[in-house]
CSV table of C-alpha atoms in Angstrom, one decimal:
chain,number,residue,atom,x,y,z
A,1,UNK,CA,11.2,-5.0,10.1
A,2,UNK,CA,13.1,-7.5,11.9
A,3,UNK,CA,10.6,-10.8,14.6
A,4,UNK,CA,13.3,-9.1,17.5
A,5,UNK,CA,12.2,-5.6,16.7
A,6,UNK,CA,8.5,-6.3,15.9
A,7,UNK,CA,8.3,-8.5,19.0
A,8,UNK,CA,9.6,-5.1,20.9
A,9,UNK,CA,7.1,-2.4,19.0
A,10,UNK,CA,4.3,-5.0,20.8
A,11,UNK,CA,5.8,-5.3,23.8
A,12,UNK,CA,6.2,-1.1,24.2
A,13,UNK,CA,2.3,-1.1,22.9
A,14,UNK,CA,1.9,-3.4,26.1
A,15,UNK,CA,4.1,-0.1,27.8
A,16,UNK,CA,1.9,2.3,25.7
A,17,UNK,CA,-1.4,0.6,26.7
A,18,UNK,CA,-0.1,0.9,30.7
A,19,UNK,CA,0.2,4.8,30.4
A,20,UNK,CA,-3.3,4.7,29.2
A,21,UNK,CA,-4.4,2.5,32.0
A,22,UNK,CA,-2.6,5.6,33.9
A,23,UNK,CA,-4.8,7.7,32.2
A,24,UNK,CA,-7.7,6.3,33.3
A,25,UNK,CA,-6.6,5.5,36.6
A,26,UNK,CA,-6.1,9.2,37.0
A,27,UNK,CA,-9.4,10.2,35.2
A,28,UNK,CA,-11.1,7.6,37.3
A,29,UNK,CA,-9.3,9.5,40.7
A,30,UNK,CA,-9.6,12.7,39.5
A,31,UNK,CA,-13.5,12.6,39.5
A,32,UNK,CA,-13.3,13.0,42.7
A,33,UNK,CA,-11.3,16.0,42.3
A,34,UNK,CA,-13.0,17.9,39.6
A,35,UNK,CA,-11.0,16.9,36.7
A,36,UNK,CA,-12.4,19.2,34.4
A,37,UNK,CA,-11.3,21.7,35.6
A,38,UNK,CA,-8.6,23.2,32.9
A,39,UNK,CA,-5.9,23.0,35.4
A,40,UNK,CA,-6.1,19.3,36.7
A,41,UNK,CA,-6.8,18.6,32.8
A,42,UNK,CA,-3.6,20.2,31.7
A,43,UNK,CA,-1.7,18.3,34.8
A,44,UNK,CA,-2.9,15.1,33.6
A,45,UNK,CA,-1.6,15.9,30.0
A,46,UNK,CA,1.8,17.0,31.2
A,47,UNK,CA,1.8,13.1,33.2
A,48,UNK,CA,0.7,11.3,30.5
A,49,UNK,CA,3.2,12.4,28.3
A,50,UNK,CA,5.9,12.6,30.3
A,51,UNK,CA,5.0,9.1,30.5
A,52,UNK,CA,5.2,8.3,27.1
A,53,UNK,CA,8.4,9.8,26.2
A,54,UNK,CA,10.4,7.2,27.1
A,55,UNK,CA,9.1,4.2,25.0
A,56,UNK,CA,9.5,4.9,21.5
A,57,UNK,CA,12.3,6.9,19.3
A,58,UNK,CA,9.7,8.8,18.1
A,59,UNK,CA,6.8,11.0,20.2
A,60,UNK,CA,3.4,10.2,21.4
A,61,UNK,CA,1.7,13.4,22.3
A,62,UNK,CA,-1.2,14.2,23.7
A,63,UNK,CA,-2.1,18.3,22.8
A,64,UNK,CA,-6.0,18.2,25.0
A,65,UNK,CA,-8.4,16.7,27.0
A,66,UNK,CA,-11.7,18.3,26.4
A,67,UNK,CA,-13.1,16.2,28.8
A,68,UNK,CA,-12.9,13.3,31.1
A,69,UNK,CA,-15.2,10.8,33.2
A,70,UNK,CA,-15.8,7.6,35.0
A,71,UNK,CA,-16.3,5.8,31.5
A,72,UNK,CA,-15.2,8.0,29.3
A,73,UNK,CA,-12.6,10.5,27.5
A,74,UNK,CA,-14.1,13.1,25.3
A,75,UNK,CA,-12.9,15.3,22.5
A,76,UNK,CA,-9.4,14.4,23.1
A,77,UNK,CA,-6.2,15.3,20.1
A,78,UNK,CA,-3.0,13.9,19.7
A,79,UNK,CA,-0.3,13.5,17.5
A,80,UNK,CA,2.7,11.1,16.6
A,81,UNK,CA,5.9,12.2,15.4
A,82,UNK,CA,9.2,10.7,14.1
A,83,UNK,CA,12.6,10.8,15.6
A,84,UNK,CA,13.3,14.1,13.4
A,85,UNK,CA,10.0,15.9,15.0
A,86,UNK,CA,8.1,14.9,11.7
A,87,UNK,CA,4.6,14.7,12.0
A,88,UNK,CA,3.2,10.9,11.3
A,89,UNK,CA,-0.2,10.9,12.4
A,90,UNK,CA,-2.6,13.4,13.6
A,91,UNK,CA,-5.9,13.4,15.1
A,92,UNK,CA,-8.6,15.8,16.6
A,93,UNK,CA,-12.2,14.5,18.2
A,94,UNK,CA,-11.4,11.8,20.1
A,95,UNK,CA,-14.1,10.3,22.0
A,96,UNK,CA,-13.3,6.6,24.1
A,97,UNK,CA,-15.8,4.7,26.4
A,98,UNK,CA,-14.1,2.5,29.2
A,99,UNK,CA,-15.1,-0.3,31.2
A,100,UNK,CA,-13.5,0.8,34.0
A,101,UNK,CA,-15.1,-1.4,36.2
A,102,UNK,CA,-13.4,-4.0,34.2
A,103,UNK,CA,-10.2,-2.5,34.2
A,104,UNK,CA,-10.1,-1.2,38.0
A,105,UNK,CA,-11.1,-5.2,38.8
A,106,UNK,CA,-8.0,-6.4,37.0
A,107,UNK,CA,-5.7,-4.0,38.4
A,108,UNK,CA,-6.0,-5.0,42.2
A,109,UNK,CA,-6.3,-9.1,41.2
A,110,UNK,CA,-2.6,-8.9,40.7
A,111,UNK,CA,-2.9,-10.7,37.0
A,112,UNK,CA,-3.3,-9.3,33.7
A,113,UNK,CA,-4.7,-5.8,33.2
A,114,UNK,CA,-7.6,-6.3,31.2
A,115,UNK,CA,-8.4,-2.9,29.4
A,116,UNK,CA,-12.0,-3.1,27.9
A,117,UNK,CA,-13.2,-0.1,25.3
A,118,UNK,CA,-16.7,-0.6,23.9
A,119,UNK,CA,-16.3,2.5,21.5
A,120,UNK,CA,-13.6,4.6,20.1
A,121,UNK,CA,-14.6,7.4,17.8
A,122,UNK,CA,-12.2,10.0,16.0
A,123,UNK,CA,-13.2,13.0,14.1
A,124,UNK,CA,-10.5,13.0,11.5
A,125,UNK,CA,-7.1,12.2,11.6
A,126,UNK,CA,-4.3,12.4,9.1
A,127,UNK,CA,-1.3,10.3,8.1
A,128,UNK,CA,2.1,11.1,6.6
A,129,UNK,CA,3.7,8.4,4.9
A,130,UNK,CA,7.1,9.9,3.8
A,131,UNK,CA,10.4,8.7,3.5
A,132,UNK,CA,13.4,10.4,5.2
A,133,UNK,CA,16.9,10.5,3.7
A,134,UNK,CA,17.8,6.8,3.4
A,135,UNK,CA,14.3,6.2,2.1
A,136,UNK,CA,12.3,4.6,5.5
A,137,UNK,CA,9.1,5.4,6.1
A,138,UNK,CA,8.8,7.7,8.6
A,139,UNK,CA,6.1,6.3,10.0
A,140,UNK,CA,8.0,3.2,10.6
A,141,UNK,CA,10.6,4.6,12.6
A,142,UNK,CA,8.1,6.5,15.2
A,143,UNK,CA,7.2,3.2,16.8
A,144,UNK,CA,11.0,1.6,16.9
A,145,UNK,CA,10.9,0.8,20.6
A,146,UNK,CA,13.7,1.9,22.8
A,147,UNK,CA,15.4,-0.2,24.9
A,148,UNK,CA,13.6,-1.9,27.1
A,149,UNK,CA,14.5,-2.8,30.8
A,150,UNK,CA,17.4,-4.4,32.1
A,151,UNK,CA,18.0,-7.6,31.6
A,152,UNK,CA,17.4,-9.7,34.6
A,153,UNK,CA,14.2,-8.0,36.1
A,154,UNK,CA,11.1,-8.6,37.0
A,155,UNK,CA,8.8,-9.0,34.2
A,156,UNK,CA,5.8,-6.5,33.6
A,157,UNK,CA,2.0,-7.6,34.1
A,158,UNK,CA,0.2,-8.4,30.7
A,159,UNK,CA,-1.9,-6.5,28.7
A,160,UNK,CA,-5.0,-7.3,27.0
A,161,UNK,CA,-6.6,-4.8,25.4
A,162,UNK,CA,-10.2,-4.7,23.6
A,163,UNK,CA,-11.6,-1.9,21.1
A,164,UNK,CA,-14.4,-3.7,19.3
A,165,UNK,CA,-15.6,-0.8,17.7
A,166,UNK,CA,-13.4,1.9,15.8
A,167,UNK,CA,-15.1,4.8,14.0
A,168,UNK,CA,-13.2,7.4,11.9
A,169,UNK,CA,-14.8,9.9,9.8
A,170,UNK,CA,-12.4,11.2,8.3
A,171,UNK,CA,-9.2,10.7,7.3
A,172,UNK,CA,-6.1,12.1,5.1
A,173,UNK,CA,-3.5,10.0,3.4
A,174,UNK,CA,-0.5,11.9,2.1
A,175,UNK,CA,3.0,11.3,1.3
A,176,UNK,CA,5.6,9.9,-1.1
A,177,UNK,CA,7.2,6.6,0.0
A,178,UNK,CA,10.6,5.7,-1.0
A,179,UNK,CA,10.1,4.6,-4.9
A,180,UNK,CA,6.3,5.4,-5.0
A,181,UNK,CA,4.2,8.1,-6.8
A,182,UNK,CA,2.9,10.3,-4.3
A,183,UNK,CA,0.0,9.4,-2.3
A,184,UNK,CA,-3.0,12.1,-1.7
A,185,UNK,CA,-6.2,10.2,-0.9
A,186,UNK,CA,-8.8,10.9,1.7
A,187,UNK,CA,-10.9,8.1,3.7
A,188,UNK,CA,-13.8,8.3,5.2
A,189,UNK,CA,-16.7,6.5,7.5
A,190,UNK,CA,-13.9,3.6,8.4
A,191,UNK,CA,-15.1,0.9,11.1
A,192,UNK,CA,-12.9,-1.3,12.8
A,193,UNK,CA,-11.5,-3.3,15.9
A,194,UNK,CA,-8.4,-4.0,17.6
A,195,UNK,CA,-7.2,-6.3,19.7
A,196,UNK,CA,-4.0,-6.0,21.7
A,197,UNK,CA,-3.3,-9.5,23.8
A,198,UNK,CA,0.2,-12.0,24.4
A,199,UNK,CA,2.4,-9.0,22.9
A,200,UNK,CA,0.8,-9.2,19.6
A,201,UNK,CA,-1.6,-6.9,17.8
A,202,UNK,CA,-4.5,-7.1,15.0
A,203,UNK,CA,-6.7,-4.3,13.6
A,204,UNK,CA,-9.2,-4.9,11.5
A,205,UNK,CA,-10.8,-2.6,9.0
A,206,UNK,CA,-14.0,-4.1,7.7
A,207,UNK,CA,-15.1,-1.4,6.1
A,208,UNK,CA,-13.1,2.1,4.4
A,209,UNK,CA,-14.5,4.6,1.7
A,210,UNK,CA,-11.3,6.0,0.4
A,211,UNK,CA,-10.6,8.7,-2.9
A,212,UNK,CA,-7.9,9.4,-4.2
A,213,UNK,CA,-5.9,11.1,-7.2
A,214,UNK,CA,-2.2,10.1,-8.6
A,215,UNK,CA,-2.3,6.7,-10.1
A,216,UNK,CA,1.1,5.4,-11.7
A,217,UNK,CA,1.2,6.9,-15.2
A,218,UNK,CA,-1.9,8.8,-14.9
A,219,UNK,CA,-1.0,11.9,-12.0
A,220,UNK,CA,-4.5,13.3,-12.8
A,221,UNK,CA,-6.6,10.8,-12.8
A,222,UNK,CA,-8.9,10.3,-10.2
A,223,UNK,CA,-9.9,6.5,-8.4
A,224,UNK,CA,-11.9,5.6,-5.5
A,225,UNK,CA,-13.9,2.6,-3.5
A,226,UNK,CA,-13.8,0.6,-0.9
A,227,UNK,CA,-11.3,-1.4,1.6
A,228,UNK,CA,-11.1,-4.1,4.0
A,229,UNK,CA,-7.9,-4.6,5.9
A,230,UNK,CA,-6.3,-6.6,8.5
A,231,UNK,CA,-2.8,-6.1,10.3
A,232,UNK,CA,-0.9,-8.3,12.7
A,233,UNK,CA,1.5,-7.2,14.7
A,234,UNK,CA,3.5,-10.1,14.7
A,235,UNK,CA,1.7,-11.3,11.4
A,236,UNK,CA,-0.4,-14.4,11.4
A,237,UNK,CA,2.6,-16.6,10.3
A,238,UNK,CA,4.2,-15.4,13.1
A,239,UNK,CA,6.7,-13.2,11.3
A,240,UNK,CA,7.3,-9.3,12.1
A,241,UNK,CA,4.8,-7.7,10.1
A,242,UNK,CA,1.4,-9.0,8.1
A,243,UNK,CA,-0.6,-6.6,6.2
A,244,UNK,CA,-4.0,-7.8,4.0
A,245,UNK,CA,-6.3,-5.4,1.9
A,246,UNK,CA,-8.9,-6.3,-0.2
A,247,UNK,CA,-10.8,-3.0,-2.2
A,248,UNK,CA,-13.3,-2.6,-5.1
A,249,UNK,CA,-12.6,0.6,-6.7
A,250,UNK,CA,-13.2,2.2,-9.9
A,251,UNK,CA,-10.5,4.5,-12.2
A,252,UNK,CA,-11.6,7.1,-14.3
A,253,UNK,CA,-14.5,5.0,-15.2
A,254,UNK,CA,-13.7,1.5,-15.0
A,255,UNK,CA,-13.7,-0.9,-12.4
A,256,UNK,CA,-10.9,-2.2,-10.7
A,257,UNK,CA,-10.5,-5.4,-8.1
A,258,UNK,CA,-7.3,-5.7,-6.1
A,259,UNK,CA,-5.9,-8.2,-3.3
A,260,UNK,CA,-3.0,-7.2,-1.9
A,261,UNK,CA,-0.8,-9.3,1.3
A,262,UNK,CA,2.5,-8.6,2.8
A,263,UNK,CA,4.9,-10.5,5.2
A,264,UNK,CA,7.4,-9.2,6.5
A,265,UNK,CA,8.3,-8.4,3.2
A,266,UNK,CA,7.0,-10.9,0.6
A,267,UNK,CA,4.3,-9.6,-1.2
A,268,UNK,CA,1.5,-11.0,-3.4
A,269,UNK,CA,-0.7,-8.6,-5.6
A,270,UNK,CA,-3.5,-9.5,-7.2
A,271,UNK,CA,-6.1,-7.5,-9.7
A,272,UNK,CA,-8.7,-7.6,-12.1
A,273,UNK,CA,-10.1,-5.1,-14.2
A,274,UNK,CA,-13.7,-7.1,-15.5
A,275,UNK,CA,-14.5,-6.2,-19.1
A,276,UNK,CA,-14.7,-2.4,-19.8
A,277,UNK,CA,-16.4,-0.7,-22.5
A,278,UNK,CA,-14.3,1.0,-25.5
A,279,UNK,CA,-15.8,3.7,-24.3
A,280,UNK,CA,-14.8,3.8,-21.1
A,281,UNK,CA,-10.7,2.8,-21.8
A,282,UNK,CA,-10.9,6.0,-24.1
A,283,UNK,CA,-11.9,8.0,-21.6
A,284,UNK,CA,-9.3,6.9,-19.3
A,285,UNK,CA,-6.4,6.5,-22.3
A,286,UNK,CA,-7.6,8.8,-25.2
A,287,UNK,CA,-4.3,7.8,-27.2
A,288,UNK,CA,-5.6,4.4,-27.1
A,289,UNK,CA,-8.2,3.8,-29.8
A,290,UNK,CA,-9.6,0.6,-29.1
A,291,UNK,CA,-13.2,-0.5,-30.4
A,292,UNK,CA,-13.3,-3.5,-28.8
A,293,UNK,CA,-13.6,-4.4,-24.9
A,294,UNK,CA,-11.1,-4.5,-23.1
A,295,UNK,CA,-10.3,-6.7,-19.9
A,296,UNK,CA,-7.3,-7.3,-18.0
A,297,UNK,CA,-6.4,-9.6,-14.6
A,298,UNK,CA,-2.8,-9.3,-13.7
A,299,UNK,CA,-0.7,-11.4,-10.2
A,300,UNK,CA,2.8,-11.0,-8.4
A,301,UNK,CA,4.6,-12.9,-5.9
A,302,UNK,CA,7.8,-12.5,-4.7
A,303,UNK,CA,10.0,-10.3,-2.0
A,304,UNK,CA,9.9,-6.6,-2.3
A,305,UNK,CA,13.1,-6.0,0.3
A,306,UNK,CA,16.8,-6.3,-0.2
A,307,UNK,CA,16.7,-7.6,-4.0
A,308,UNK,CA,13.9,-7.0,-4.6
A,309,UNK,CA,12.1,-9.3,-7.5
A,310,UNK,CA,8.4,-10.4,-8.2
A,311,UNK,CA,7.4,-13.3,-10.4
A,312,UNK,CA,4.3,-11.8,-12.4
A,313,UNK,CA,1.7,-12.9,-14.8
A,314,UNK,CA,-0.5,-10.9,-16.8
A,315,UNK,CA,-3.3,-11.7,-19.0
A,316,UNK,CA,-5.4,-9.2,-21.6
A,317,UNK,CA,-8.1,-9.2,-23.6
A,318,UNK,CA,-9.3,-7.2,-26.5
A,319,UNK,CA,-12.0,-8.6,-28.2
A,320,UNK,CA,-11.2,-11.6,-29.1
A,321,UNK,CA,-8.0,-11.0,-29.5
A,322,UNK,CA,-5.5,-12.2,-26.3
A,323,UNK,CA,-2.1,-11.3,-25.1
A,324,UNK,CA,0.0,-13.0,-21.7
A,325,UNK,CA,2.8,-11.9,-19.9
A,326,UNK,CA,5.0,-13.5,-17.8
A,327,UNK,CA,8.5,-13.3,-16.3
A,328,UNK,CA,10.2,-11.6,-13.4
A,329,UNK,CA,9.9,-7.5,-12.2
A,330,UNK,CA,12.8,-6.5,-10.4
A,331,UNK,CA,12.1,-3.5,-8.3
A,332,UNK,CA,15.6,-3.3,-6.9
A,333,UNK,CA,18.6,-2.5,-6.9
A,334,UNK,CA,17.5,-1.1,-10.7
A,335,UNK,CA,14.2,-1.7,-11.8
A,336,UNK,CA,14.3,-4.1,-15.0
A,337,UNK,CA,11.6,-6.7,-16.2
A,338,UNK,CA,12.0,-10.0,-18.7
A,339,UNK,CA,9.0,-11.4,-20.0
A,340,UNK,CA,7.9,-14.1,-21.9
A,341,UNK,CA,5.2,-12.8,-25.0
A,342,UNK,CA,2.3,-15.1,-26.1
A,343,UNK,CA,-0.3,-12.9,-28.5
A,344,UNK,CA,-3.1,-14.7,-29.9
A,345,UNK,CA,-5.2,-14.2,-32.7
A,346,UNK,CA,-4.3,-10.2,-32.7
A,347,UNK,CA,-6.5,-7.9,-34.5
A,348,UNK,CA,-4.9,-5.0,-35.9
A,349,UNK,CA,-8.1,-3.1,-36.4
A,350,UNK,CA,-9.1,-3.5,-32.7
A,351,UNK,CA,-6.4,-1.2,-31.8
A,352,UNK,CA,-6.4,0.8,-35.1
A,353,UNK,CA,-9.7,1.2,-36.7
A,354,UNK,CA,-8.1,2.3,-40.2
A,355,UNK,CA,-6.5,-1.4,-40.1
A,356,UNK,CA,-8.2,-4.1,-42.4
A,357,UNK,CA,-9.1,-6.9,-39.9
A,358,UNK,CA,-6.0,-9.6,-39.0
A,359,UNK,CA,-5.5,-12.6,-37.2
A,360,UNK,CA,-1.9,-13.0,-36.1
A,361,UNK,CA,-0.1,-14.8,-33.4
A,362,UNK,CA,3.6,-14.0,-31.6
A,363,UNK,CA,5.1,-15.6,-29.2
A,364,UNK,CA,8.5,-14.3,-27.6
A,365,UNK,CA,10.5,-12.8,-25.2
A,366,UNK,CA,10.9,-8.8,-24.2
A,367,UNK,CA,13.4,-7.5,-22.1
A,368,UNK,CA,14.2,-4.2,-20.0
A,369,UNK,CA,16.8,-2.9,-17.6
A,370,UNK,CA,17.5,0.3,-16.1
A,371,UNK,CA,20.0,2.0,-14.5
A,372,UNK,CA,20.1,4.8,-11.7
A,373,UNK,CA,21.3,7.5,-14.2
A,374,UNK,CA,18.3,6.9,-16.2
A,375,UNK,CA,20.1,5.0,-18.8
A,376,UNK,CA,18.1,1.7,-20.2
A,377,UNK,CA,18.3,-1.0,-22.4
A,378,UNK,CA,15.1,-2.7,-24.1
A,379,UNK,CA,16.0,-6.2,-26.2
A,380,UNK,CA,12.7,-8.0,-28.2
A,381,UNK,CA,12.7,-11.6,-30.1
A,382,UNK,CA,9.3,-12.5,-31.5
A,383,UNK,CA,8.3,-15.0,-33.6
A,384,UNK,CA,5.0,-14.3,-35.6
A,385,UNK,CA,3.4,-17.2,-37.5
A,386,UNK,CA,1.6,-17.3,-40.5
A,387,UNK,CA,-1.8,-15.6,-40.4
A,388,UNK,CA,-4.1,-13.0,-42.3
A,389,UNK,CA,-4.6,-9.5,-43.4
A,390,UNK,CA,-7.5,-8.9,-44.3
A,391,UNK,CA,-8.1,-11.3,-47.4
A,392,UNK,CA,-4.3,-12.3,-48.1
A,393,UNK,CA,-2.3,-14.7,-45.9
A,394,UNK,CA,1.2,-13.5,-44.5
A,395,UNK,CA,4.1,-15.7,-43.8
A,396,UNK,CA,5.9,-16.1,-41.0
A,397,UNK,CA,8.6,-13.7,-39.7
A,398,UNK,CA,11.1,-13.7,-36.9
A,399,UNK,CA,11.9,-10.2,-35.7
A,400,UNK,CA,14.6,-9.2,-32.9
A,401,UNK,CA,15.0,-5.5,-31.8
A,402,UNK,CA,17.6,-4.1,-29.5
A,403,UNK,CA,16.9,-0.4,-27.8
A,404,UNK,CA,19.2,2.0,-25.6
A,405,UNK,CA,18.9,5.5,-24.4
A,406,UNK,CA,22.0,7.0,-22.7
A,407,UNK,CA,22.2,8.5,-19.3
A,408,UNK,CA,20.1,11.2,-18.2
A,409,UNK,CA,19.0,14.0,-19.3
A,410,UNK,CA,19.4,14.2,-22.8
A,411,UNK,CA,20.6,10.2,-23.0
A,412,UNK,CA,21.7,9.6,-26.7
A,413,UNK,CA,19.1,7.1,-28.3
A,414,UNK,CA,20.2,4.2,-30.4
A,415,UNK,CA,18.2,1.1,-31.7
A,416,UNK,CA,18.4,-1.8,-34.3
A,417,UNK,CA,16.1,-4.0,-35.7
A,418,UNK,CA,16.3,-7.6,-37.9
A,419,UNK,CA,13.4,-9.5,-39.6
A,420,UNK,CA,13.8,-12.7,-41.4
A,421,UNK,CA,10.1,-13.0,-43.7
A,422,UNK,CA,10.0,-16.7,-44.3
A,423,UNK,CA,8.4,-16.1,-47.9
A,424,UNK,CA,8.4,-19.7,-49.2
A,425,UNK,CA,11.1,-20.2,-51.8
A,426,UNK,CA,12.2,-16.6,-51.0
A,427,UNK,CA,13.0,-15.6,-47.2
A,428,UNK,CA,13.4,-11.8,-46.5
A,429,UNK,CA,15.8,-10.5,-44.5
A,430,UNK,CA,15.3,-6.8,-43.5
A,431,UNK,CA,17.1,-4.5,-41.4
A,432,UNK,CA,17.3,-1.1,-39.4
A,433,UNK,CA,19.4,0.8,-37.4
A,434,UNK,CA,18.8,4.5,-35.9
A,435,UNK,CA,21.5,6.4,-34.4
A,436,UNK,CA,22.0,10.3,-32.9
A,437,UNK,CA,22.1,12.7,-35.3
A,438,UNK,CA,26.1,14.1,-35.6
């Protein structure tokens, strides 16, 4: 998202936050005028989002009132929907406190309207995050602001607006976003705040109990924990878009720390998985044997739009036995990744428990690029020193590999492979090559 059109999506939140001031204005009147009735209710509605039609490409709706006061809305649904008439965001069992002496104060001093909301509470709400044909979140493109007034006029009063306290109970998460596994969590029991004020915006989540099901490589297996979260709207820098979430949550049976921050589209990942039981990986990868525990803390920085390419750095532990990664992901155009290898004292049996026990050590570089028909190509050149099996020592060997598949499906598979076994007095040299069957 571009500063200009961030800057705008505040500004028509400003416009948003005035029909609401509407609202209440009208709730406030309409006391008077026995509001409840279903009637005036429905009239109010029909204003409101007449209102709201204008300010963004996509629709905010409100379906019902249940029922409205002097500081209060109660029981109230609405809905958000995307340019195509996709829904975006639900919700049902809306209930708002308002300090509307606050509010009606500010509206006749002439300066900024000062909206005040103790308590906002939502029964459950749900949230699409597809993508449409060219791969934008939908979601996204609801609150693109239209045009705004000409230029030349007046300028509009400021808005400050205060929720200190946000409770939803409940809450769906679904969708598949643009080069993502699908999402399908639930969240529940979140608290938060927001603060609209000088045309920028800033929720805060301190607290979310989410569940969910679809982890990369692992569509059945189940995860869940908790969240903290903060968005800015410009972000904190003072770019278009800053998003920060912090969870504690646990996979299969194993427990998993993340740190996640965006800007506007760099990103910078971090997590940690502290040491987990063999028994526990099994569980979670029962084609992995390991004996040993296993622990693994893993960071990325770089820009995820355009070309899109993170610098990351892995490290792993099994036993006593230690393996690092680093070198560049590149998400787009084609996803490919080039890392540099440094395994330490490797044991063999910690991974196979058939395996005498080892003490090896590789250092190298691995290498693999894809392309948008499903063809890759994977290229390996290690160096292992000299170390042990079992009793007898092994020399050192330099190995290179090169793999490619073809096109997809049914992409032809070839691969070759050279060692050099630095036997004192007598080096080694051994080779492979497989190719399709004719």
């Amino acid at each position: 998202m571009r500063p200009g059109v961030a800057g705008g999506v505040a500004r028509r939140l400003g416009a948003a936050i005035g029909v609401f001031v509407v609202f209440v204005t009208a709730a406030v009147a309409g006391l008077v005028l026995h509001v409840n009735t279903p009637a005036a209710q429905r009239a109010i509605v029909q204003r409101v989002n007449a209102l709201l039609a204008p300010i963004f490409f996509g629709r905010l709706i409100i379906d019902r009132v249940g029922g409205v006061g002097l500081t209060h809305v109660d029981f109230a649904d609405a809905r958000v929907e995307d340019p195509d008439g996709q829904l975006v965001i639900g919700t049902t069992g809306l209930t708002a406190h308002i300090d509307t002496v606050t509010l009606l104060r500010s509206l006749v001093s002439g300066g900024d309207i000062v909206v005040d909301i103790p308590k906002v509470s939502i029964a459950s709400a749900h949230v699409v995050l597809d993508a449409d044909a060219v791969a934008d979140l939908r979601i996204g493109k609801a609150f693109v602001p239209r045009s705004t007034s000409a230029p030349g006029g007046p300028p509009g009063r400021n808005v400050r607006l205060t929720i200190p306290d946000i409770h939803i109970a409940h809450a769906a998460v679904s969708g598949q976003p643009a080069g993502l596994s699908p999402i399908d969590a639930e969240v529940d029991d979140t608290d938060g705040s927001l603060l609209f004020v000088s045309d920028k915006l800033t929720v805060d989540v301190k607290c979310a109990r989410w569940a969910g099901r679809g982890v990369p490589g692992l569509p059945d297996e189940h995860a869940h924990g908790d969240a903290v979260v903060h968005l800015g709207l410009p972000s904190d820098s003072g770019r278009a878009l800053g998003l920060h979430v912090t969870t504690h949550g646990v996979l299969g049976a194993i427990a998993v720390n993340s740190d996640v921050a965006y800007d506007s589209g760099d990103l910078d990942v971090s997590a940690d998985l502290p040491p987990a039981t063999p028994e526990q990986v099994r569980a979670l990868l029962p084609a992995w044997p390991f004996i040993v525990p296993v622990r693994v803390r893993a960071d990325a920085h770089g820009t995820v739009s355009g070309a899109a390419r993170l610098m990351t750095h892995a490290h792993a532990s099994f036993g006593a036995s230690a393996l690092d990664l680093e070198g560049p992901v590149t998400l787009a155009p084609a996803l490919g990744a080039s890392f540099h290898v440094d395994a330490r004292k490797i044991d063999v049996s910690a991974f196979a428990p058939s395996a005498p026990p080892s003490d090896l050590a590789a250092t190298g570089d691995v290498s693999v690029a894809t392309k948008p028909d499903g063809a890759f190509d994977a290229k390996a050149v290690l160096d292992v020193g000299p170390g042990l099996i079992g009793p007898a020592q092994t020399p050192a060997i330099g190995f290179t590999a090169d793999f490619a598949r073809g096109p997809s499906p049914g992409g032809e598979v070839t691969a070759t492979a050279h060692g050099i076994i630095h036997e004192p007095g007598a080096p080694t040299v051994v080779s492979a090559r497989l190719v399709p069957a004719k």
